[in-house]
Amino acid sequence: MEKPLRIGVLALQGDFREHAAMLRRLDAAVVEVRLPGQLDGLDGLIIPGGESTTIGKLAAMYGLDDAIRAFRGAIFGTCAGLILLAREAVDGTHGQPLLGLVDIAVRRNAFGRQVASFEADLEVEGEPEPVHAVFIRAPWVESAGPGVQVLAEAAGHAVLAREGRYLVAAFHPELTGDTRIHEQFLDLVREEQGVRA
Ligand code: GLN
């Protein structure tokens, strides 16, 4: 039998439990990450949704910001996680420095008050059937560098994108029963292991 992938979920704040449950359904070994040393030996890492300022502040307090920058595996950021991975937040509302690992500029709470939370069926690159997506005070990708591949859009803006070993989603694939986006991430983790081997 294939060795299970070891995937960390940053467990400082936000909906890390839902990500962990999804990963277990896909037979990954899950590690809740609260300290830098817990990144050792992981094949991949998920940064969950929540409040990006809070997660960023706590990560900096525990030295996890630099540890994540030094981490060599694949990383998946959802919602607040997408914001933290970005190079820049364009609205200037983010007091905390971002990890700056993905060449995207993001707009926080981009969909506006009226549609603060909504659901939509998305056409996703590589998926023959649409993916039902849950957006909660979601950001969108305002602009992206040439190395970024847009995998899905909503309201004309990128909401799922990949740059090398990084995957980012503005929505919450961990909140539906649909495992396909997490499966795409685990494929990326395996791909990245192949590159590093
Ligand atoms: N609006 C939140 C932020 O800016 C993100 C919301 C979410 O992760 N669901 O951090």
mmCIF file of C-alpha atoms and ligand atoms in Angstrom:
data_model
loop_
_atom_site.group_PDB
_atom_site.id
_atom_site.type_symbol
_atom_site.label_atom_id
_atom_site.label_comp_id
_atom_site.label_asym_id
_atom_site.label_seq_id
_atom_site.Cartn_x
_atom_site.Cartn_y
_atom_site.Cartn_z
ATOM 1 C CA MET A 1 0.000 0.000 0.000
ATOM 2 C CA GLU A 2 1.132 3.529 -0.745
ATOM 3 C CA LYS A 3 2.430 5.479 2.254
ATOM 4 C CA PRO A 4 -0.181 8.093 3.297
ATOM 5 C CA LEU A 5 0.706 11.707 2.592
ATOM 6 C CA ARG A 6 1.463 13.741 5.716
ATOM 7 C CA ILE A 7 -0.402 17.029 5.453
ATOM 8 C CA GLY A 8 -0.257 19.813 8.006
ATOM 9 C CA VAL A 9 -3.166 22.157 8.691
ATOM 10 C CA LEU A 10 -2.259 25.488 10.247
ATOM 11 C CA ALA A 11 -4.389 25.340 13.408
ATOM 12 C CA LEU A 12 -4.124 28.836 14.915
ATOM 13 C CA GLN A 13 -7.618 30.126 14.123
ATOM 14 C CA GLY A 14 -10.347 29.492 11.570
ATOM 15 C CA ASP A 15 -11.851 26.328 10.137
ATOM 16 C CA PHE A 16 -8.845 24.022 10.316
ATOM 17 C CA ARG A 17 -10.974 21.149 11.699
ATOM 18 C CA GLU A 18 -13.041 20.984 8.514
ATOM 19 C CA HIS A 19 -9.872 20.783 6.419
ATOM 20 C CA ALA A 20 -8.511 18.045 8.674
ATOM 21 C CA ALA A 21 -11.744 16.045 8.314
ATOM 22 C CA MET A 22 -11.640 16.396 4.521
ATOM 23 C CA LEU A 23 -8.001 15.257 4.382
ATOM 24 C CA ARG A 24 -8.755 12.221 6.566
ATOM 25 C CA ARG A 25 -11.547 11.258 4.172
ATOM 26 C CA LEU A 26 -8.862 11.231 1.478
ATOM 27 C CA ASP A 27 -6.621 8.974 3.624
ATOM 28 C CA ALA A 28 -3.983 11.592 4.399
ATOM 29 C CA ALA A 29 -2.227 11.640 7.780
ATOM 30 C CA VAL A 30 -3.114 15.017 9.311
ATOM 31 C CA VAL A 31 -0.919 17.109 11.609
ATOM 32 C CA GLU A 32 -2.356 20.212 13.293
ATOM 33 C CA VAL A 33 0.423 22.793 13.089
ATOM 34 C CA ARG A 34 0.816 25.308 15.917
ATOM 35 C CA LEU A 35 4.603 25.443 16.216
ATOM 36 C CA PRO A 36 7.388 25.665 13.602
ATOM 37 C CA GLY A 37 8.844 22.219 14.454
ATOM 38 C CA GLN A 38 5.547 20.597 13.465
ATOM 39 C CA LEU A 39 6.276 21.436 9.824
ATOM 40 C CA ASP A 40 9.183 18.965 9.808
ATOM 41 C CA GLY A 41 8.575 15.969 7.590
ATOM 42 C CA LEU A 42 5.284 17.227 6.170
ATOM 43 C CA ASP A 43 4.528 16.693 2.486
ATOM 44 C CA GLY A 44 2.107 19.604 2.269
ATOM 45 C CA LEU A 45 0.403 22.327 4.289
ATOM 46 C CA ILE A 46 -3.046 23.920 4.288
ATOM 47 C CA ILE A 47 -3.660 27.463 5.554
ATOM 48 C CA PRO A 48 -7.399 27.604 6.320
ATOM 49 C CA GLY A 49 -10.069 30.263 6.140
ATOM 50 C CA GLY A 50 -10.757 32.450 9.138
ATOM 51 C CA GLU A 51 -9.547 35.939 9.890
ATOM 52 C CA SER A 52 -6.331 36.621 8.017
ATOM 53 C CA THR A 53 -5.196 39.404 10.354
ATOM 54 C CA THR A 54 -5.577 37.099 13.378
ATOM 55 C CA ILE A 55 -3.921 34.102 11.735
ATOM 56 C CA GLY A 56 -1.091 36.333 10.483
ATOM 57 C CA LYS A 57 -0.545 37.878 13.913
ATOM 58 C CA LEU A 58 -0.469 34.506 15.691
ATOM 59 C CA ALA A 59 1.795 32.999 13.024
ATOM 60 C CA ALA A 60 4.285 35.849 13.489
ATOM 61 C CA MET A 61 4.155 35.458 17.300
ATOM 62 C CA TYR A 62 5.116 31.783 17.083
ATOM 63 C CA GLY A 63 7.709 32.206 14.328
ATOM 64 C CA LEU A 64 5.526 30.274 11.929
ATOM 65 C CA ASP A 65 5.697 33.001 9.276
ATOM 66 C CA ASP A 66 9.392 32.420 8.596
ATOM 67 C CA ALA A 67 8.993 28.659 9.045
ATOM 68 C CA ILE A 68 6.255 28.596 6.387
ATOM 69 C CA ARG A 69 8.405 30.716 4.053
ATOM 70 C CA ALA A 70 11.180 28.130 4.488
ATOM 71 C CA PHE A 71 8.823 25.136 4.017
ATOM 72 C CA ARG A 72 9.563 23.249 0.798
ATOM 73 C CA GLY A 73 6.342 21.271 0.250
ATOM 74 C CA ALA A 74 3.136 22.234 -1.535
ATOM 75 C CA ILE A 75 0.864 24.759 0.202
ATOM 76 C CA PHE A 76 -2.882 25.293 -0.215
ATOM 77 C CA GLY A 77 -4.459 28.507 1.127
ATOM 78 C CA THR A 78 -8.230 28.963 1.312
ATOM 79 C CA CYS A 79 -9.889 32.349 1.793
ATOM 80 C CA ALA A 80 -7.913 33.952 4.674
ATOM 81 C CA GLY A 81 -5.151 31.477 3.695
ATOM 82 C CA LEU A 82 -5.194 32.850 0.143
ATOM 83 C CA ILE A 83 -4.796 36.372 1.531
ATOM 84 C CA LEU A 84 -1.842 35.349 3.703
ATOM 85 C CA LEU A 85 -0.047 33.672 0.791
ATOM 86 C CA ALA A 86 -0.442 36.719 -1.464
ATOM 87 C CA ARG A 87 2.215 39.271 -2.303
ATOM 88 C CA GLU A 88 -0.094 42.185 -1.559
ATOM 89 C CA ALA A 89 -3.583 43.110 -0.313
ATOM 90 C CA VAL A 90 -4.695 45.993 -2.520
ATOM 91 C CA ASP A 91 -7.177 47.643 -0.177
ATOM 92 C CA GLY A 92 -4.531 48.447 2.413
ATOM 93 C CA THR A 93 -6.688 47.005 5.211
ATOM 94 C CA HIS A 94 -4.202 44.358 6.177
ATOM 95 C CA GLY A 95 -2.051 45.612 9.049
ATOM 96 C CA GLN A 96 -0.058 42.420 9.222
ATOM 97 C CA PRO A 97 2.694 41.597 6.691
ATOM 98 C CA LEU A 98 1.660 38.823 4.301
ATOM 99 C CA LEU A 99 3.729 35.711 3.602
ATOM 100 C CA GLY A 100 4.190 36.963 0.044
ATOM 101 C CA LEU A 101 4.752 33.519 -1.472
ATOM 102 C CA VAL A 102 2.297 33.748 -4.391
ATOM 103 C CA ASP A 103 2.540 36.429 -7.080
ATOM 104 C CA ILE A 104 -1.005 37.720 -6.664
ATOM 105 C CA ALA A 105 -2.558 40.912 -5.366
ATOM 106 C CA VAL A 106 -5.808 40.250 -3.500
ATOM 107 C CA ARG A 107 -8.809 42.328 -2.554
ATOM 108 C CA ARG A 108 -10.274 41.392 0.823
ATOM 109 C CA ASN A 109 -14.055 41.133 1.300
ATOM 110 C CA ALA A 110 -14.147 41.801 -2.429
ATOM 111 C CA PHE A 111 -17.679 40.727 -3.237
ATOM 112 C CA GLY A 112 -19.211 43.526 -1.173
ATOM 113 C CA ARG A 113 -21.690 43.736 1.686
ATOM 114 C CA GLN A 114 -24.822 42.641 -0.132
ATOM 115 C CA VAL A 115 -23.284 39.360 -1.205
ATOM 116 C CA ALA A 116 -20.918 38.943 1.732
ATOM 117 C CA SER A 117 -21.631 35.227 1.671
ATOM 118 C CA PHE A 118 -22.970 33.276 -1.289
ATOM 119 C CA GLU A 119 -22.697 29.995 -3.138
ATOM 120 C CA ALA A 120 -21.980 29.439 -6.822
ATOM 121 C CA ASP A 121 -21.284 26.635 -9.254
ATOM 122 C CA LEU A 122 -17.845 27.166 -10.747
ATOM 123 C CA GLU A 123 -16.258 25.892 -13.915
ATOM 124 C CA VAL A 124 -12.930 24.568 -12.697
ATOM 125 C CA GLU A 125 -9.966 23.752 -14.909
ATOM 126 C CA GLY A 126 -9.477 19.990 -15.021
ATOM 127 C CA GLU A 127 -12.969 19.168 -13.649
ATOM 128 C CA PRO A 128 -15.593 18.048 -16.163
ATOM 129 C CA GLU A 129 -18.464 18.807 -13.742
ATOM 130 C CA PRO A 130 -18.944 22.212 -12.036
ATOM 131 C CA VAL A 131 -17.780 22.626 -8.447
ATOM 132 C CA HIS A 132 -20.261 24.026 -5.918
ATOM 133 C CA ALA A 133 -18.376 26.718 -4.018
ATOM 134 C CA VAL A 134 -19.145 28.486 -0.725
ATOM 135 C CA PHE A 135 -17.874 32.067 -0.422
ATOM 136 C CA ILE A 136 -17.765 33.740 3.026
ATOM 137 C CA ARG A 137 -16.604 37.372 3.087
ATOM 138 C CA ALA A 138 -14.324 36.184 0.379
ATOM 139 C CA PRO A 139 -11.405 37.902 -1.287
ATOM 140 C CA TRP A 140 -10.743 37.743 -5.004
ATOM 141 C CA VAL A 141 -7.516 37.851 -6.966
ATOM 142 C CA GLU A 142 -7.265 41.389 -8.268
ATOM 143 C CA SER A 143 -4.188 40.780 -10.409
ATOM 144 C CA ALA A 144 -1.740 37.955 -10.944
ATOM 145 C CA GLY A 145 1.803 37.631 -12.269
ATOM 146 C CA PRO A 146 2.674 35.685 -15.428
ATOM 147 C CA GLY A 147 3.513 32.490 -13.522
ATOM 148 C CA VAL A 148 0.023 32.189 -12.056
ATOM 149 C CA GLN A 149 -2.480 29.851 -13.678
ATOM 150 C CA VAL A 150 -6.118 30.813 -13.092
ATOM 151 C CA LEU A 151 -8.202 27.661 -12.536
ATOM 152 C CA ALA A 152 -11.618 29.219 -11.835
ATOM 153 C CA GLU A 153 -13.318 32.613 -11.877
ATOM 154 C CA ALA A 154 -16.374 34.181 -10.236
ATOM 155 C CA ALA A 155 -17.784 37.588 -11.221
ATOM 156 C CA GLY A 156 -14.910 37.898 -13.699
ATOM 157 C CA HIS A 157 -12.189 37.495 -11.057
ATOM 158 C CA ALA A 158 -9.854 34.610 -10.323
ATOM 159 C CA VAL A 159 -10.987 32.610 -7.270
ATOM 160 C CA LEU A 160 -8.882 29.476 -7.752
ATOM 161 C CA ALA A 161 -5.295 29.682 -8.949
ATOM 162 C CA ARG A 162 -2.014 27.864 -8.936
ATOM 163 C CA GLU A 163 1.555 29.069 -9.029
ATOM 164 C CA GLY A 164 4.078 26.250 -8.980
ATOM 165 C CA ARG A 165 3.624 24.358 -5.705
ATOM 166 C CA TYR A 166 1.064 26.831 -4.356
ATOM 167 C CA LEU A 167 -2.703 26.499 -4.738
ATOM 168 C CA VAL A 168 -5.096 29.223 -3.561
ATOM 169 C CA ALA A 169 -8.904 29.304 -3.327
ATOM 170 C CA ALA A 170 -11.056 32.305 -2.392
ATOM 171 C CA PHE A 171 -13.862 29.936 -1.416
ATOM 172 C CA HIS A 172 -14.175 27.074 1.115
ATOM 173 C CA PRO A 173 -13.905 23.619 -0.474
ATOM 174 C CA GLU A 174 -13.673 22.147 3.058
ATOM 175 C CA LEU A 175 -17.294 23.184 3.762
ATOM 176 C CA THR A 176 -18.959 21.034 1.103
ATOM 177 C CA GLY A 177 -19.003 17.263 0.747
ATOM 178 C CA ASP A 178 -17.078 17.584 -2.498
ATOM 179 C CA THR A 179 -13.470 16.404 -2.166
ATOM 180 C CA ARG A 180 -12.286 17.320 -5.677
ATOM 181 C CA ILE A 181 -10.350 20.502 -4.854
ATOM 182 C CA HIS A 182 -8.539 18.771 -1.984
ATOM 183 C CA GLU A 183 -7.792 15.892 -4.364
ATOM 184 C CA GLN A 184 -6.290 18.430 -6.790
ATOM 185 C CA PHE A 185 -4.116 19.669 -3.922
ATOM 186 C CA LEU A 186 -2.965 16.158 -3.011
ATOM 187 C CA ASP A 187 -2.069 15.610 -6.702
ATOM 188 C CA LEU A 188 0.012 18.790 -6.491
ATOM 189 C CA VAL A 189 1.707 17.496 -3.320
ATOM 190 C CA ARG A 190 2.660 14.254 -5.111
ATOM 191 C CA GLU A 191 3.803 16.176 -8.185
ATOM 192 C CA GLU A 192 6.005 18.355 -5.997
ATOM 193 C CA GLN A 193 7.495 15.297 -4.264
ATOM 194 C CA GLY A 194 8.406 13.976 -7.724
ATOM 195 C CA VAL A 195 10.138 17.268 -8.546
ATOM 196 C CA ARG A 196 12.123 17.204 -5.282
ATOM 197 C CA ALA A 197 12.984 13.471 -5.390
HETATM 198 N N1 GLN B 1 -12.612 38.220 5.227
HETATM 199 C C1 GLN B 1 -11.645 37.367 5.855
HETATM 200 C C2 GLN B 1 -10.266 38.025 5.902
HETATM 201 O O1 GLN B 1 -10.067 39.019 5.308
HETATM 202 C C3 GLN B 1 -11.542 36.038 5.127
HETATM 203 C C4 GLN B 1 -12.828 35.318 5.282
HETATM 204 C C5 GLN B 1 -12.701 33.841 5.301
HETATM 205 O O2 GLN B 1 -11.602 33.269 5.448
HETATM 206 N N2 GLN B 1 -13.814 33.190 5.220
HETATM 207 O O3 GLN B 1 -9.411 37.516 6.560
#
